[in-house]
Short mmCIF file of N, CA, C and O in Angstrom, two decimals:
data_model
loop_
_atom_site.label_atom_id
_atom_site.label_comp_id
_atom_site.label_asym_id
_atom_site.label_seq_id
_atom_site.Cartn_x
_atom_site.Cartn_y
_atom_site.Cartn_z
N MET A 7 32.63 66.93 76.49
CA MET A 7 33.47 66.92 77.71
C MET A 7 33.88 68.33 78.08
O MET A 7 34.30 69.04 77.21
N GLY A 8 33.73 68.60 79.34
CA GLY A 8 34.14 69.93 79.81
C GLY A 8 35.57 70.03 80.15
O GLY A 8 36.22 69.05 80.25
N ILE A 9 36.08 71.23 80.32
CA ILE A 9 37.54 71.46 80.62
C ILE A 9 37.89 70.86 81.86
O ILE A 9 39.10 70.40 82.09
N GLU A 10 36.95 70.67 82.80
CA GLU A 10 37.37 70.04 84.11
C GLU A 10 37.82 68.61 83.98
O GLU A 10 38.47 68.03 84.84
N GLU A 11 37.41 67.93 82.85
CA GLU A 11 37.84 66.59 82.57
C GLU A 11 39.23 66.49 82.09
O GLU A 11 39.75 65.41 81.89
N TYR A 12 39.87 67.59 81.70
CA TYR A 12 41.16 67.60 81.11
C TYR A 12 42.24 68.15 82.02
O TYR A 12 43.38 68.31 81.65
N GLY A 13 41.92 68.47 83.24
CA GLY A 13 42.85 69.06 84.16
C GLY A 13 43.10 68.15 85.40
O GLY A 13 42.53 67.13 85.55
N GLY A 14 44.00 68.66 86.22
CA GLY A 14 44.27 67.85 87.42
C GLY A 14 44.84 68.78 88.47
O GLY A 14 44.65 69.95 88.45
N GLY A 15 45.55 68.21 89.36
CA GLY A 15 46.13 68.93 90.49
C GLY A 15 45.24 68.82 91.72
O GLY A 15 44.23 68.19 91.76
N GLN A 16 45.60 69.62 92.74
CA GLN A 16 45.00 69.58 94.00
C GLN A 16 43.77 70.52 94.02
O GLN A 16 43.70 71.52 93.32
N GLY A 17 42.89 70.13 94.97
CA GLY A 17 41.75 71.08 95.24
C GLY A 17 42.28 72.16 96.16
O GLY A 17 43.32 72.13 96.69
N PRO A 18 41.41 73.20 96.37
CA PRO A 18 41.82 74.39 97.11
C PRO A 18 41.99 74.05 98.63
O PRO A 18 42.61 74.89 99.30
N ARG A 19 41.48 73.00 99.15
CA ARG A 19 41.56 72.74 100.59
C ARG A 19 42.42 71.53 100.99
O ARG A 19 42.16 70.94 101.97
N SER A 20 43.40 71.15 100.20
CA SER A 20 44.26 70.10 100.52
C SER A 20 45.13 70.41 101.77
O SER A 20 45.63 71.56 101.92
N ASP A 21 45.33 69.42 102.65
CA ASP A 21 46.15 69.59 103.79
C ASP A 21 47.65 69.28 103.49
O ASP A 21 48.47 69.47 104.36
N VAL A 22 47.95 68.87 102.29
CA VAL A 22 49.34 68.66 101.86
C VAL A 22 49.59 69.53 100.66
O VAL A 22 48.93 69.29 99.59
N LEU A 23 50.45 70.46 100.73
CA LEU A 23 50.76 71.35 99.65
C LEU A 23 51.83 70.71 98.67
O LEU A 23 52.88 70.30 99.12
N VAL A 24 51.43 70.67 97.44
CA VAL A 24 52.38 70.03 96.42
C VAL A 24 52.79 71.04 95.48
O VAL A 24 52.05 71.77 94.83
N VAL A 25 54.12 71.25 95.30
CA VAL A 25 54.72 72.21 94.47
C VAL A 25 55.80 71.57 93.63
O VAL A 25 56.34 70.55 94.00
N THR A 26 56.07 72.19 92.49
CA THR A 26 57.17 71.66 91.63
C THR A 26 58.48 72.49 91.83
O THR A 26 59.45 72.23 91.16
N THR A 27 58.46 73.32 92.82
CA THR A 27 59.60 74.17 93.11
C THR A 27 60.44 73.61 94.27
O THR A 27 59.99 72.65 94.96
N ASN A 28 61.63 74.21 94.49
CA ASN A 28 62.49 73.74 95.64
C ASN A 28 62.00 74.30 96.99
O ASN A 28 62.35 73.76 98.03
N ASP A 29 61.24 75.38 96.99
CA ASP A 29 60.77 75.97 98.24
C ASP A 29 59.39 76.64 97.98
O ASP A 29 58.90 76.64 96.90
N VAL A 30 58.82 77.08 99.09
CA VAL A 30 57.50 77.70 99.07
C VAL A 30 57.60 79.08 99.70
O VAL A 30 57.92 79.18 100.85
N PRO A 31 57.32 80.10 98.93
CA PRO A 31 57.39 81.46 99.55
C PRO A 31 56.43 81.55 100.75
O PRO A 31 55.34 81.12 100.73
N GLY A 32 56.97 82.14 101.79
CA GLY A 32 56.19 82.30 103.04
C GLY A 32 56.30 81.14 103.98
O GLY A 32 55.69 81.15 105.00
N TYR A 33 57.04 80.12 103.58
CA TYR A 33 57.23 78.88 104.42
C TYR A 33 58.63 78.59 104.54
O TYR A 33 59.42 78.90 103.64
N ARG A 34 58.99 77.87 105.65
CA ARG A 34 60.32 77.28 105.69
C ARG A 34 60.18 75.78 105.95
O ARG A 34 59.19 75.30 106.47
N VAL A 35 61.19 75.06 105.45
CA VAL A 35 61.16 73.61 105.68
C VAL A 35 61.71 73.30 107.10
O VAL A 35 62.90 73.59 107.38
N GLU A 36 60.91 72.77 107.89
CA GLU A 36 61.29 72.44 109.27
C GLU A 36 61.99 71.07 109.29
O GLU A 36 62.91 70.87 110.10
N HIS A 37 61.49 70.14 108.48
CA HIS A 37 62.00 68.76 108.49
C HIS A 37 61.82 68.16 107.11
O HIS A 37 60.70 68.26 106.56
N VAL A 38 62.82 67.49 106.63
CA VAL A 38 62.74 66.70 105.38
C VAL A 38 62.47 65.23 105.74
O VAL A 38 63.27 64.65 106.43
N ILE A 39 61.33 64.80 105.20
CA ILE A 39 61.01 63.42 105.51
C ILE A 39 61.67 62.44 104.51
O ILE A 39 62.17 61.42 104.82
N GLY A 40 61.68 62.84 103.22
CA GLY A 40 62.29 62.05 102.18
C GLY A 40 61.45 61.88 100.97
O GLY A 40 60.31 62.37 100.90
N GLU A 41 61.92 60.99 100.04
CA GLU A 41 61.19 60.76 98.85
C GLU A 41 59.90 59.98 99.10
O GLU A 41 59.87 59.09 99.87
N VAL A 42 58.86 60.41 98.31
CA VAL A 42 57.64 59.72 98.38
C VAL A 42 57.16 59.57 96.92
O VAL A 42 57.55 60.36 96.02
N PHE A 43 56.37 58.59 96.64
CA PHE A 43 55.82 58.45 95.29
C PHE A 43 54.42 57.80 95.35
O PHE A 43 54.06 57.13 96.31
N GLY A 44 53.71 58.06 94.27
CA GLY A 44 52.42 57.39 94.07
C GLY A 44 52.48 56.77 92.64
O GLY A 44 52.90 57.41 91.70
N LEU A 45 52.11 55.50 92.55
CA LEU A 45 52.26 54.78 91.33
C LEU A 45 50.91 54.13 90.96
O LEU A 45 50.17 53.66 91.75
N THR A 46 50.67 54.07 89.62
CA THR A 46 49.55 53.36 89.14
C THR A 46 49.91 52.82 87.72
O THR A 46 50.67 53.47 87.01
N VAL A 47 49.33 51.76 87.36
CA VAL A 47 49.53 51.15 85.99
C VAL A 47 48.21 50.94 85.45
O VAL A 47 47.30 50.30 86.06
N ARG A 48 47.94 51.44 84.26
CA ARG A 48 46.69 51.24 83.51
C ARG A 48 46.89 50.39 82.30
O ARG A 48 47.85 50.68 81.46
N SER A 49 46.05 49.38 82.15
CA SER A 49 46.13 48.55 80.98
C SER A 49 45.44 49.31 79.82
O SER A 49 44.62 50.15 80.01
N ARG A 50 45.75 48.82 78.65
CA ARG A 50 45.15 49.46 77.46
C ARG A 50 43.76 48.80 77.20
O ARG A 50 43.60 47.53 77.37
N HIS A 51 42.79 49.53 76.85
CA HIS A 51 41.48 49.05 76.54
C HIS A 51 41.38 48.85 75.09
O HIS A 51 41.71 49.75 74.29
N LEU A 52 41.02 47.66 74.66
CA LEU A 52 41.02 47.32 73.20
C LEU A 52 40.15 48.27 72.38
O LEU A 52 40.65 48.71 71.27
N GLY A 53 38.98 48.65 72.86
CA GLY A 53 38.23 49.58 72.11
C GLY A 53 38.84 50.96 71.97
O GLY A 53 38.79 51.52 70.86
N SER A 54 39.47 51.46 72.97
CA SER A 54 40.06 52.76 72.89
C SER A 54 41.29 52.63 71.94
O SER A 54 41.61 53.64 71.26
N GLN A 55 41.99 51.56 71.92
CA GLN A 55 43.16 51.39 71.11
C GLN A 55 42.73 51.41 69.64
O GLN A 55 43.35 52.02 68.79
N ILE A 56 41.61 50.70 69.35
CA ILE A 56 41.14 50.64 67.88
C ILE A 56 40.72 52.09 67.49
O ILE A 56 41.02 52.59 66.42
N GLY A 57 39.96 52.73 68.42
CA GLY A 57 39.49 54.11 68.16
C GLY A 57 40.69 55.07 67.95
O GLY A 57 40.64 55.90 67.08
N ALA A 58 41.68 54.94 68.80
CA ALA A 58 42.83 55.82 68.69
C ALA A 58 43.60 55.52 67.46
O ALA A 58 44.05 56.47 66.78
N GLY A 59 43.68 54.23 66.98
CA GLY A 59 44.30 53.92 65.74
C GLY A 59 43.61 54.56 64.56
O GLY A 59 44.25 55.11 63.67
N LEU A 60 42.27 54.49 64.53
CA LEU A 60 41.50 55.08 63.49
C LEU A 60 41.63 56.63 63.50
O LEU A 60 41.85 57.22 62.41
N LYS A 61 41.57 57.19 64.66
CA LYS A 61 41.65 58.66 64.81
C LYS A 61 43.07 59.11 64.34
O LYS A 61 43.21 60.19 63.74
N SER A 62 44.11 58.38 64.66
CA SER A 62 45.46 58.77 64.25
C SER A 62 45.65 58.88 62.78
O SER A 62 46.51 59.58 62.26
N MET A 63 44.88 58.15 62.03
CA MET A 63 44.95 58.17 60.61
C MET A 63 44.40 59.46 59.97
O MET A 63 44.88 59.92 58.98
N ILE A 64 43.41 60.04 60.68
CA ILE A 64 42.78 61.32 60.14
C ILE A 64 43.28 62.52 60.92
O ILE A 64 43.04 63.65 60.52
N GLY A 65 43.94 62.32 62.05
CA GLY A 65 44.47 63.43 62.81
C GLY A 65 43.47 63.95 63.85
O GLY A 65 42.31 63.64 63.85
N GLY A 66 44.06 64.77 64.78
CA GLY A 66 43.18 65.29 65.85
C GLY A 66 43.51 64.70 67.20
O GLY A 66 44.25 63.75 67.33
N GLU A 67 42.96 65.32 68.21
CA GLU A 67 43.17 64.87 69.56
C GLU A 67 42.47 63.52 69.85
O GLU A 67 41.35 63.31 69.42
N LEU A 68 43.21 62.66 70.59
CA LEU A 68 42.61 61.41 70.98
C LEU A 68 42.01 61.66 72.37
O LEU A 68 42.58 61.37 73.47
N LYS A 69 40.77 62.22 72.44
CA LYS A 69 40.13 62.66 73.61
C LYS A 69 39.93 61.60 74.63
O LYS A 69 40.13 61.82 75.86
N GLY A 70 39.58 60.39 74.23
CA GLY A 70 39.46 59.23 75.24
C GLY A 70 40.72 58.97 75.89
O GLY A 70 40.74 58.76 77.10
N LEU A 71 41.81 58.97 75.12
CA LEU A 71 43.13 58.62 75.78
C LEU A 71 43.54 59.84 76.65
O LEU A 71 44.18 59.60 77.74
N THR A 72 43.27 61.06 76.24
CA THR A 72 43.65 62.19 77.05
C THR A 72 42.91 62.07 78.37
O THR A 72 43.50 62.30 79.41
N LYS A 73 41.61 61.84 78.34
CA LYS A 73 40.83 61.78 79.57
C LYS A 73 41.39 60.61 80.54
O LYS A 73 41.51 60.79 81.71
N THR A 74 41.79 59.46 79.91
CA THR A 74 42.24 58.39 80.69
C THR A 74 43.60 58.75 81.33
O THR A 74 43.90 58.45 82.50
N LEU A 75 44.51 59.43 80.62
CA LEU A 75 45.79 59.85 81.11
C LEU A 75 45.65 60.90 82.30
O LEU A 75 46.34 60.81 83.26
N VAL A 76 44.68 61.78 82.12
CA VAL A 76 44.40 62.77 83.19
C VAL A 76 44.02 62.02 84.50
O VAL A 76 44.50 62.30 85.58
N ALA A 77 43.04 61.06 84.30
CA ALA A 77 42.55 60.27 85.48
C ALA A 77 43.70 59.52 86.13
O ALA A 77 43.83 59.38 87.30
N THR A 78 44.59 58.94 85.29
CA THR A 78 45.76 58.12 85.78
C THR A 78 46.67 59.04 86.54
O THR A 78 47.15 58.66 87.65
N ARG A 79 47.02 60.25 86.01
CA ARG A 79 47.98 61.12 86.67
C ARG A 79 47.33 61.58 88.02
O ARG A 79 48.06 61.66 89.04
N ASN A 80 46.04 61.88 88.01
CA ASN A 80 45.41 62.31 89.23
C ASN A 80 45.45 61.21 90.29
O ASN A 80 45.58 61.47 91.49
N GLN A 81 45.21 59.97 89.91
CA GLN A 81 45.30 58.92 90.85
C GLN A 81 46.71 58.68 91.43
O GLN A 81 46.85 58.54 92.63
N ALA A 82 47.72 58.83 90.58
CA ALA A 82 49.15 58.72 91.09
C ALA A 82 49.41 59.85 92.01
O ALA A 82 50.07 59.67 93.08
N MET A 83 48.90 61.07 91.75
CA MET A 83 49.10 62.21 92.62
C MET A 83 48.40 62.02 94.00
O MET A 83 48.94 62.36 95.04
N GLU A 84 47.17 61.52 93.88
CA GLU A 84 46.45 61.22 95.17
C GLU A 84 47.24 60.26 96.05
O GLU A 84 47.33 60.40 97.31
N ARG A 85 47.83 59.24 95.44
CA ARG A 85 48.64 58.25 96.19
C ARG A 85 49.91 58.89 96.74
O ARG A 85 50.31 58.60 97.86
N LEU A 86 50.52 59.78 95.97
CA LEU A 86 51.64 60.52 96.43
C LEU A 86 51.37 61.35 97.67
O LEU A 86 52.04 61.26 98.68
N VAL A 87 50.25 62.09 97.63
CA VAL A 87 49.88 62.92 98.78
C VAL A 87 49.55 62.01 99.96
O VAL A 87 49.93 62.39 101.11
N GLU A 88 48.90 60.89 99.74
CA GLU A 88 48.60 60.03 100.88
C GLU A 88 49.87 59.51 101.55
O GLU A 88 49.99 59.33 102.76
N GLN A 89 50.94 59.19 100.74
CA GLN A 89 52.14 58.73 101.28
C GLN A 89 52.80 59.83 102.18
O GLN A 89 53.31 59.53 103.25
N ALA A 90 52.76 61.05 101.71
CA ALA A 90 53.41 62.13 102.47
C ALA A 90 52.59 62.30 103.81
O ALA A 90 53.18 62.54 104.84
N ARG A 91 51.28 62.36 103.67
CA ARG A 91 50.42 62.47 104.84
C ARG A 91 50.70 61.37 105.89
O ARG A 91 50.90 61.67 107.10
N VAL A 92 50.80 60.07 105.46
CA VAL A 92 50.99 59.00 106.40
C VAL A 92 52.32 59.12 107.14
O VAL A 92 52.44 58.76 108.28
N ARG A 93 53.29 59.71 106.43
CA ARG A 93 54.69 59.82 107.00
C ARG A 93 54.83 61.11 107.79
O ARG A 93 55.91 61.43 108.23
N GLY A 94 53.74 61.91 107.91
CA GLY A 94 53.79 63.04 108.76
C GLY A 94 54.04 64.39 108.02
O GLY A 94 54.28 65.40 108.67
N GLY A 95 54.04 64.39 106.72
CA GLY A 95 54.32 65.56 105.95
C GLY A 95 53.12 66.40 105.67
O GLY A 95 52.04 65.88 105.66
N ASN A 96 53.35 67.68 105.50
CA ASN A 96 52.29 68.56 105.03
C ASN A 96 52.69 69.28 103.76
O ASN A 96 52.01 70.25 103.30
N GLY A 97 53.77 68.85 103.12
CA GLY A 97 54.22 69.46 101.84
C GLY A 97 54.97 68.41 101.06
O GLY A 97 55.62 67.47 101.58
N ILE A 98 55.01 68.67 99.73
CA ILE A 98 55.82 67.86 98.82
C ILE A 98 56.47 68.87 97.87
O ILE A 98 55.80 69.63 97.18
N LEU A 99 57.85 68.84 97.87
CA LEU A 99 58.62 69.73 97.06
C LEU A 99 59.08 68.99 95.81
O LEU A 99 59.23 67.72 95.84
N MET A 100 59.34 69.70 94.76
CA MET A 100 59.93 69.14 93.53
C MET A 100 59.14 68.00 92.91
O MET A 100 59.62 66.97 92.47
N MET A 101 57.75 68.07 92.96
CA MET A 101 56.92 67.02 92.43
C MET A 101 57.14 66.91 90.95
O MET A 101 57.17 67.88 90.23
N ARG A 102 57.16 65.67 90.48
CA ARG A 102 57.33 65.36 89.05
C ARG A 102 56.46 64.11 88.71
O ARG A 102 56.07 63.35 89.55
N PHE A 103 56.22 63.98 87.41
CA PHE A 103 55.58 62.75 86.88
C PHE A 103 56.56 62.01 86.01
O PHE A 103 57.35 62.68 85.32
N ASP A 104 56.48 60.71 86.03
CA ASP A 104 57.33 59.90 85.10
C ASP A 104 56.25 58.93 84.49
O ASP A 104 55.51 58.33 85.19
N VAL A 105 56.34 58.83 83.17
CA VAL A 105 55.43 57.95 82.47
C VAL A 105 56.23 56.98 81.62
O VAL A 105 57.07 57.39 80.82
N THR A 106 55.95 55.68 81.75
CA THR A 106 56.66 54.69 80.95
C THR A 106 55.72 53.55 80.52
O THR A 106 54.67 53.41 81.10
N GLU A 107 56.15 52.83 79.52
CA GLU A 107 55.41 51.72 79.10
C GLU A 107 55.68 50.50 80.09
O GLU A 107 56.80 50.40 80.52
N ALA A 108 54.67 49.82 80.41
CA ALA A 108 54.84 48.68 81.34
C ALA A 108 54.57 47.37 80.63
O ALA A 108 53.50 46.90 80.43
N ALA A 109 55.71 46.75 80.20
CA ALA A 109 55.64 45.44 79.59
C ALA A 109 54.72 45.32 78.39
O ALA A 109 54.11 44.31 78.20
N ASP A 110 54.54 46.33 77.61
CA ASP A 110 53.71 46.30 76.43
C ASP A 110 52.29 46.05 76.72
O ASP A 110 51.50 45.71 75.85
N VAL A 111 51.85 46.15 77.97
CA VAL A 111 50.36 45.89 78.30
C VAL A 111 49.69 47.11 78.90
O VAL A 111 48.53 47.09 79.14
N GLY A 112 50.49 48.15 79.27
CA GLY A 112 49.94 49.25 79.86
C GLY A 112 50.89 50.45 80.04
O GLY A 112 52.01 50.40 79.55
N THR A 113 50.45 51.41 80.72
CA THR A 113 51.21 52.62 80.97
C THR A 113 51.37 52.78 82.47
O THR A 113 50.39 52.75 83.23
N GLU A 114 52.59 52.98 82.92
CA GLU A 114 52.89 53.22 84.33
C GLU A 114 53.04 54.68 84.50
O GLU A 114 53.83 55.36 83.76
N VAL A 115 52.34 55.30 85.50
CA VAL A 115 52.51 56.69 85.82
C VAL A 115 52.94 56.78 87.26
O VAL A 115 52.27 56.20 88.15
N CYS A 116 54.06 57.48 87.52
CA CYS A 116 54.58 57.67 88.87
C CYS A 116 54.67 59.21 89.11
O CYS A 116 55.26 59.89 88.37
N ALA A 117 54.04 59.55 90.23
CA ALA A 117 54.21 60.93 90.72
C ALA A 117 55.14 60.85 91.89
O ALA A 117 55.03 59.99 92.80
N TYR A 118 56.20 61.70 91.90
CA TYR A 118 57.20 61.60 92.96
C TYR A 118 57.68 62.99 93.43
O TYR A 118 57.52 63.99 92.68
N GLY A 119 58.22 63.04 94.61
CA GLY A 119 58.74 64.30 95.16
C GLY A 119 59.34 64.06 96.46
O GLY A 119 59.53 62.97 96.94
N THR A 120 59.66 65.16 97.17
CA THR A 120 60.25 65.11 98.52
C THR A 120 59.25 65.59 99.55
O THR A 120 58.78 66.73 99.48
N ALA A 121 58.87 64.72 100.48
CA ALA A 121 57.94 65.04 101.52
C ALA A 121 58.62 65.86 102.60
O ALA A 121 59.79 65.53 102.95
N VAL A 122 57.99 66.88 103.04
CA VAL A 122 58.60 67.77 104.02
C VAL A 122 57.52 68.21 105.04
O VAL A 122 56.35 68.05 104.82
N VAL A 123 57.96 68.78 106.13
CA VAL A 123 57.14 69.47 107.09
C VAL A 123 57.36 70.98 106.88
O VAL A 123 58.46 71.42 107.03
N LEU A 124 56.33 71.65 106.48
CA LEU A 124 56.44 73.10 106.23
C LEU A 124 55.89 73.93 107.42
O LEU A 124 54.87 73.46 108.00
N VAL A 125 56.50 75.04 107.73
CA VAL A 125 56.06 75.94 108.81
C VAL A 125 55.90 77.25 108.18
O VAL A 125 56.84 77.78 107.56
N LYS A 126 54.76 77.90 108.38
CA LYS A 126 54.50 79.25 107.86
C LYS A 126 55.43 80.24 108.60
O LYS A 126 55.50 80.23 109.78
N ARG A 127 56.05 81.10 107.82
CA ARG A 127 56.94 82.12 108.39
C ARG A 127 56.02 83.24 108.86
O ARG A 127 55.04 83.63 108.27
N PRO A 128 56.41 83.92 110.02
CA PRO A 128 55.62 84.99 110.53
C PRO A 128 55.72 86.20 109.54
O PRO A 128 56.77 86.32 108.93
N ALA A 129 54.70 86.91 109.48
CA ALA A 129 54.70 88.11 108.63
C ALA A 129 55.82 89.10 109.23
O ALA A 129 55.93 89.21 110.43
N PRO A 130 56.53 89.75 108.32
CA PRO A 130 57.49 90.74 108.83
C PRO A 130 56.87 91.84 109.63
O PRO A 130 55.81 92.34 109.23
N ALA A 131 57.53 92.23 110.69
CA ALA A 131 56.94 93.30 111.57
C ALA A 131 57.14 94.65 110.82
O ALA A 131 58.11 94.90 110.10
N VAL A 132 56.18 95.43 110.86
CA VAL A 132 56.17 96.74 110.20
C VAL A 132 56.51 97.81 111.25
O VAL A 132 55.91 97.96 112.31
N ALA A 133 57.62 98.55 110.98
CA ALA A 133 58.00 99.59 111.90
C ALA A 133 57.03 100.72 111.96
O ALA A 133 56.49 101.11 110.88
N PRO A 134 56.79 101.28 113.15
CA PRO A 134 55.76 102.40 113.15
C PRO A 134 56.38 103.57 112.45
O PRO A 134 57.59 103.92 112.57
N GLN A 135 55.46 104.29 111.77
CA GLN A 135 55.94 105.51 111.08
C GLN A 135 55.95 106.68 111.94
O GLN A 135 55.05 106.76 112.89
N GLN A 136 56.86 107.53 111.78
CA GLN A 136 57.01 108.71 112.67
C GLN A 136 56.48 109.95 112.12
O GLN A 136 56.41 110.26 110.99
#
């Protein structure tokens, strides 16, 4: 498995900017839309659970579960971005993930944040030198 299978986040050309900060340098918040979230629940696969149980006895990374969690988080984030886009937003501030067990049958992953409309600030004017 390559490193690309263990990462996530947005691609370079997304029309909705997602950040974990309160603001975005070079932009101002024109309008706050409100909370948005993307949610997914994944059930446990019996084969991966048995493999993870065996691997946990000898130690090491549980690569199959890592890959599944990355895919799950990416799906939750895609749904988050779509919610912001549908509501007219082009940015999400204070994005976070929340992961919980769902009734002992799966894992719930929720990506959430505040949808906003961002406007690029004009570059500061440079005074002519004398």
